[in-house]
Coordinates of C-alpha atoms in Angstrom, one line a residue:
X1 CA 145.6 103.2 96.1
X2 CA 146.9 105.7 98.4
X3 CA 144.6 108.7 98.2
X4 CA 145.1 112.8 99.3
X5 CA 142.0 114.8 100.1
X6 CA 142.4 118.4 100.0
X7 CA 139.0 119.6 101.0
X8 CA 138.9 121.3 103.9
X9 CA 138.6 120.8 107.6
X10 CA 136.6 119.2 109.3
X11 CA 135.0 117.7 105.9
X12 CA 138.4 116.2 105.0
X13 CA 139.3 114.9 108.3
X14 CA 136.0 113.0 108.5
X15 CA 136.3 111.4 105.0
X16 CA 139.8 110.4 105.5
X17 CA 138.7 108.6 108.9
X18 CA 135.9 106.8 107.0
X19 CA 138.5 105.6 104.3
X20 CA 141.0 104.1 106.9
X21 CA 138.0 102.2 108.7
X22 CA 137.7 100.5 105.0
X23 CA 141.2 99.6 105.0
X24 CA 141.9 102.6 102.5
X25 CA 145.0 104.3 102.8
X26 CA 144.5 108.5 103.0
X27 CA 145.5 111.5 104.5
X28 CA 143.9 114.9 105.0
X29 CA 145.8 118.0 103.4
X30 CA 143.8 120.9 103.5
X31 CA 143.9 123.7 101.1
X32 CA 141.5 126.3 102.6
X33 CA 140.7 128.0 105.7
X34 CA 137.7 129.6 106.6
X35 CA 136.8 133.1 109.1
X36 CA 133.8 135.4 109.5
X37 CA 133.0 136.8 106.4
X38 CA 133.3 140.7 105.6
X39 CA 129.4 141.1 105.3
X40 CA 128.3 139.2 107.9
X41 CA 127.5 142.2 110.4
X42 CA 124.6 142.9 107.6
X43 CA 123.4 139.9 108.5
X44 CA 120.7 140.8 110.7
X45 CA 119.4 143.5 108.4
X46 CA 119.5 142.0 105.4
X47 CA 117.5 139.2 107.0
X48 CA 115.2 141.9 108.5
X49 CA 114.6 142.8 104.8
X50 CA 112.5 140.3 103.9
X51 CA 109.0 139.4 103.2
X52 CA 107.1 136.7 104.1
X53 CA 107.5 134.0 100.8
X54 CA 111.1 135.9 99.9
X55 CA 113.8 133.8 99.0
X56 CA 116.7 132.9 101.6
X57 CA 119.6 130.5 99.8
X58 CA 122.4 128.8 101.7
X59 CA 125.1 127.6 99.2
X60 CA 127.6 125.7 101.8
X61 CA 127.4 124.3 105.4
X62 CA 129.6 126.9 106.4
X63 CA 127.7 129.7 105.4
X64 CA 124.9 128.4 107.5
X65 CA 127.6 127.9 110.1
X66 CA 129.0 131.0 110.5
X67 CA 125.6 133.0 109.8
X68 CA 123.9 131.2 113.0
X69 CA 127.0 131.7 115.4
X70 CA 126.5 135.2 114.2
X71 CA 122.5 135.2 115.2
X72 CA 123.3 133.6 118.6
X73 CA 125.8 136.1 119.8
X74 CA 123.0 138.6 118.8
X75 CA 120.0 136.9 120.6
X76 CA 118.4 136.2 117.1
X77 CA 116.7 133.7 115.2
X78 CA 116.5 133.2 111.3
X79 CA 112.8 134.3 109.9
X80 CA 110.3 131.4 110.1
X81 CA 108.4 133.2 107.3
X82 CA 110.6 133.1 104.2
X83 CA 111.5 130.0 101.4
X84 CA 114.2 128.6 102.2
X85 CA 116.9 126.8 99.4
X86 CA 120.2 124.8 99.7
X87 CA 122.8 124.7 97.6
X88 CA 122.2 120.6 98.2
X89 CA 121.3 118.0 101.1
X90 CA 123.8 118.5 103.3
X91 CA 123.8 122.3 103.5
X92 CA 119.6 121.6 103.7
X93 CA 119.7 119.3 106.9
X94 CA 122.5 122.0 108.5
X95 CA 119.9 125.0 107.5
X96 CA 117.1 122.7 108.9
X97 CA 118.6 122.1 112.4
X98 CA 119.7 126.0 112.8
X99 CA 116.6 127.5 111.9
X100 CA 113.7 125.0 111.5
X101 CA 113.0 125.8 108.3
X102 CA 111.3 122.9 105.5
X103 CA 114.2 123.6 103.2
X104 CA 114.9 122.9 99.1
X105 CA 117.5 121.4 97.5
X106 CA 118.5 119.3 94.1
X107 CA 118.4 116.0 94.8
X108 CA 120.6 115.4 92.0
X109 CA 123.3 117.2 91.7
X110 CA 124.9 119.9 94.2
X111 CA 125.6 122.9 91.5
X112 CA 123.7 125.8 91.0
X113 CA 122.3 124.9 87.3
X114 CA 120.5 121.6 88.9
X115 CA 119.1 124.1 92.3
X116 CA 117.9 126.6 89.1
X117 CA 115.2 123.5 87.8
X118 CA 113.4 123.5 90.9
X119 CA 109.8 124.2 90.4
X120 CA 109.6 126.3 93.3
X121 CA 112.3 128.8 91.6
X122 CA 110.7 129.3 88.2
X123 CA 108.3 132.2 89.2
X124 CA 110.4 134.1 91.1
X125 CA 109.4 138.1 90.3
X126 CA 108.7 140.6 92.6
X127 CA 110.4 138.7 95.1
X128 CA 113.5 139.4 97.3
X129 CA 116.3 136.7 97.3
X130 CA 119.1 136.7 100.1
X131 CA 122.0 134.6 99.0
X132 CA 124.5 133.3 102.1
X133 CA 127.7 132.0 100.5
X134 CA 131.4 132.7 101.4
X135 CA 133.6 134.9 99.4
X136 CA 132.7 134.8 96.0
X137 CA 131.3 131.7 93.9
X138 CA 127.6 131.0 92.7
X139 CA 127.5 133.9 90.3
X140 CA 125.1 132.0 88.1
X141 CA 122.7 131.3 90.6
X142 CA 122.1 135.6 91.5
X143 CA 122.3 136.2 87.8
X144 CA 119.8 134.0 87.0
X145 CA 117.3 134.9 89.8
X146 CA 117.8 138.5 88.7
X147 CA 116.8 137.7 85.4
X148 CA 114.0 136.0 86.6
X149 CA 112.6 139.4 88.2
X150 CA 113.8 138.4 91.8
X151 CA 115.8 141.7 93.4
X152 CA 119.3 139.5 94.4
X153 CA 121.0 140.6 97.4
X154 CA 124.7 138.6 98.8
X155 CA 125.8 138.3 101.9
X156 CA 129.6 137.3 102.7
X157 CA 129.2 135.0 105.5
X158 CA 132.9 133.8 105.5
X159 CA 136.3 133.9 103.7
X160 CA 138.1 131.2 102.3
X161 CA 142.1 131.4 102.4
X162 CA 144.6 129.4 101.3
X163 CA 146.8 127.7 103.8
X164 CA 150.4 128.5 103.2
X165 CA 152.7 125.5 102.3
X166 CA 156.4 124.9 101.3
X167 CA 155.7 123.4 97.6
X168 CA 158.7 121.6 97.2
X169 CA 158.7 120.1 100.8
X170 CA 154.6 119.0 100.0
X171 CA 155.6 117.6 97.0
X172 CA 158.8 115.7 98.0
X173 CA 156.3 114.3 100.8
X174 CA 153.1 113.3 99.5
X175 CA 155.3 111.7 95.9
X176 CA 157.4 109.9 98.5
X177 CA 154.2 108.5 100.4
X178 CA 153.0 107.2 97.1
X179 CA 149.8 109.0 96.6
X180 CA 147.9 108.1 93.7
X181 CA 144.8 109.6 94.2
X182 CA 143.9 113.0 94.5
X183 CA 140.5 114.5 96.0
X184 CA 139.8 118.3 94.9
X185 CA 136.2 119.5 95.5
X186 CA 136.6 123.0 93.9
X187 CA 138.1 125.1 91.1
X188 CA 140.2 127.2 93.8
X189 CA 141.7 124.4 95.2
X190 CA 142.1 122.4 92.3
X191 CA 144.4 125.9 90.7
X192 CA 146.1 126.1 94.4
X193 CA 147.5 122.3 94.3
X194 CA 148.9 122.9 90.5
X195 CA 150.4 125.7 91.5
X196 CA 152.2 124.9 94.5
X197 CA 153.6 121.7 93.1
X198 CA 157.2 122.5 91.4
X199 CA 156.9 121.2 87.7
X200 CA 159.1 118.7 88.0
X201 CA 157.0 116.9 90.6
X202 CA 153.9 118.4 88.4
X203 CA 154.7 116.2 85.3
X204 CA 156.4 113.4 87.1
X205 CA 153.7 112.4 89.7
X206 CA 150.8 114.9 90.5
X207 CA 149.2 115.1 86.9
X208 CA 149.5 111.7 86.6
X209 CA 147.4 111.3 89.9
X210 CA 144.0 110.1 89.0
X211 CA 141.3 112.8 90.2
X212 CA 138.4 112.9 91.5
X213 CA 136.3 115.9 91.5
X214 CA 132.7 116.6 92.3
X215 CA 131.5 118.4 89.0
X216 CA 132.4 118.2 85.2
X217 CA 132.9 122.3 85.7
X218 CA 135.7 121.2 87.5
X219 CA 136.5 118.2 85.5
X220 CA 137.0 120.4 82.5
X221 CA 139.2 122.9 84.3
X222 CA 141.3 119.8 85.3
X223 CA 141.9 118.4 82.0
X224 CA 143.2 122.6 80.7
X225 CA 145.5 122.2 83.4
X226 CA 146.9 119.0 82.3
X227 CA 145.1 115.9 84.5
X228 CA 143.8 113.0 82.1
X229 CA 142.4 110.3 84.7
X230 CA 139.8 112.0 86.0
X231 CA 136.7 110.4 88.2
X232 CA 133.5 112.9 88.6
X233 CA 131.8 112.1 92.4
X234 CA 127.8 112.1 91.9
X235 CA 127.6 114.3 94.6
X236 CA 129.8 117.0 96.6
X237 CA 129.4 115.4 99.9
X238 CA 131.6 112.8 101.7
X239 CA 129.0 110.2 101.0
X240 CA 129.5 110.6 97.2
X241 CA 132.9 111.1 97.4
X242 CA 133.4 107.8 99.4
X243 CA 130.8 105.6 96.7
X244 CA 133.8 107.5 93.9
X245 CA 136.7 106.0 95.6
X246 CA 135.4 102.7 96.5

């Protein structure tokens, strides 16, 4: 098994280290890259806005990354006042460590659905709920805090952007390396890879890759774009991923 991961750095770089010290052979090929995010000036005020007991998600580790650099250029601090919720355990312990806070998360599964169970998120009304995410993504989890009577507001912390590749030349590479075993962690990335692979390569060795992905969401949008061997990780985060490929 020779095995690609696509996630992003430094995620991808540190699960592809892990694999080699097991004897696994992987390499990192990331799709994204991150920078500040387009809202993240409003960061302050939006965070100014709430109310003791209010509602303060964080739905990645970058998020939390990029809003904290953000507060320490200013001289501030995230509010020790409000609720705060992760996205799962990994984004929680990075919240944690920034900003002190006792944070929330699933402790099954990383998706928004599973966060949405909590008991602390089932009387939510009359409260305000600052979301921190990057650009896009997690539409379910504002829409159903709004219906919940919680007033939903976004901020943009970061930008995701695809790297730029030559397809062909990818292609050519990684099929000649004998990769067998693909690592996507989201529906972006998962679309980019398809895409940039030429279709001969595409039906001849990357859709015949086995996958592994970190939700079924995902796992369905792989199977309408043609994959078949498909493994779903229990988790989002490298730990999971690594129990998946061993």
């Amino acid at each position: 098994m020779t095995i690609l991961v696509t996630r992003p750095s430094p995620a991808g770089e540190e699960l592809v280290s892990r694999l080699r010290a097991l004897g696994q052979e992987a390499w990192s090929f990331p799709l994204i890259e991150f920078c500040p995010g387009r809202e993240l000036a409003q960061l302050p005020a939006l965070l100014d806005a709430l109310a003791p007991d209010d509602l303060l998600f964080a739905l990645s580790q970058h998020a939390v990354s990029f809003a904290n650099a953000h507060l320490q250029r200013l001289g501030r601090r995230f509010p020790r006042t409000v609720e705060a919720f992760a996205i799962g355990r990994t984004t929680a312990l990075a919240l944690h460590q920034v900003s002190g806070l006792h944070v929330h998360y699933p402790r099954d599964r990383e998706i928004s659905e599973v966060l949405l169970q909590l008991p602390e998120l089932q009387n939510v009304a009359g409260k305000r709920a600052l979301i921190l995410r990057g650009n896009g993504g997690r539409e379910l989890l504002g829409e159903t805090l709004t219906e919940r009577g919680a007033a939903v507001t976004f901020c943009e912390c970061y930008q995701r952007s695809a790297k730029i590749y030559d397809g062909p030349q990818e292609a050519h590479r990684w099929h000649t390396r004998g990769i067998t075993t693909l690592v996507v962690t989201s529906g972006e990335m998962l679309r980019q890879l398809h895409d940039l692979v030429p279709p001969w390569y595409r039906a001849n060795w990357l859709l015949r890759c086995r996958l592994v992905v970190v939700s079924e969401r995902l796992a369905t949008l792989a199977r309408e774009l043609g994959w078949q061997n498909i493994l779903v990780a229990d988790n989002a985060d490298n730990d999971a991923l690594l129990r998946a490929l061993q």
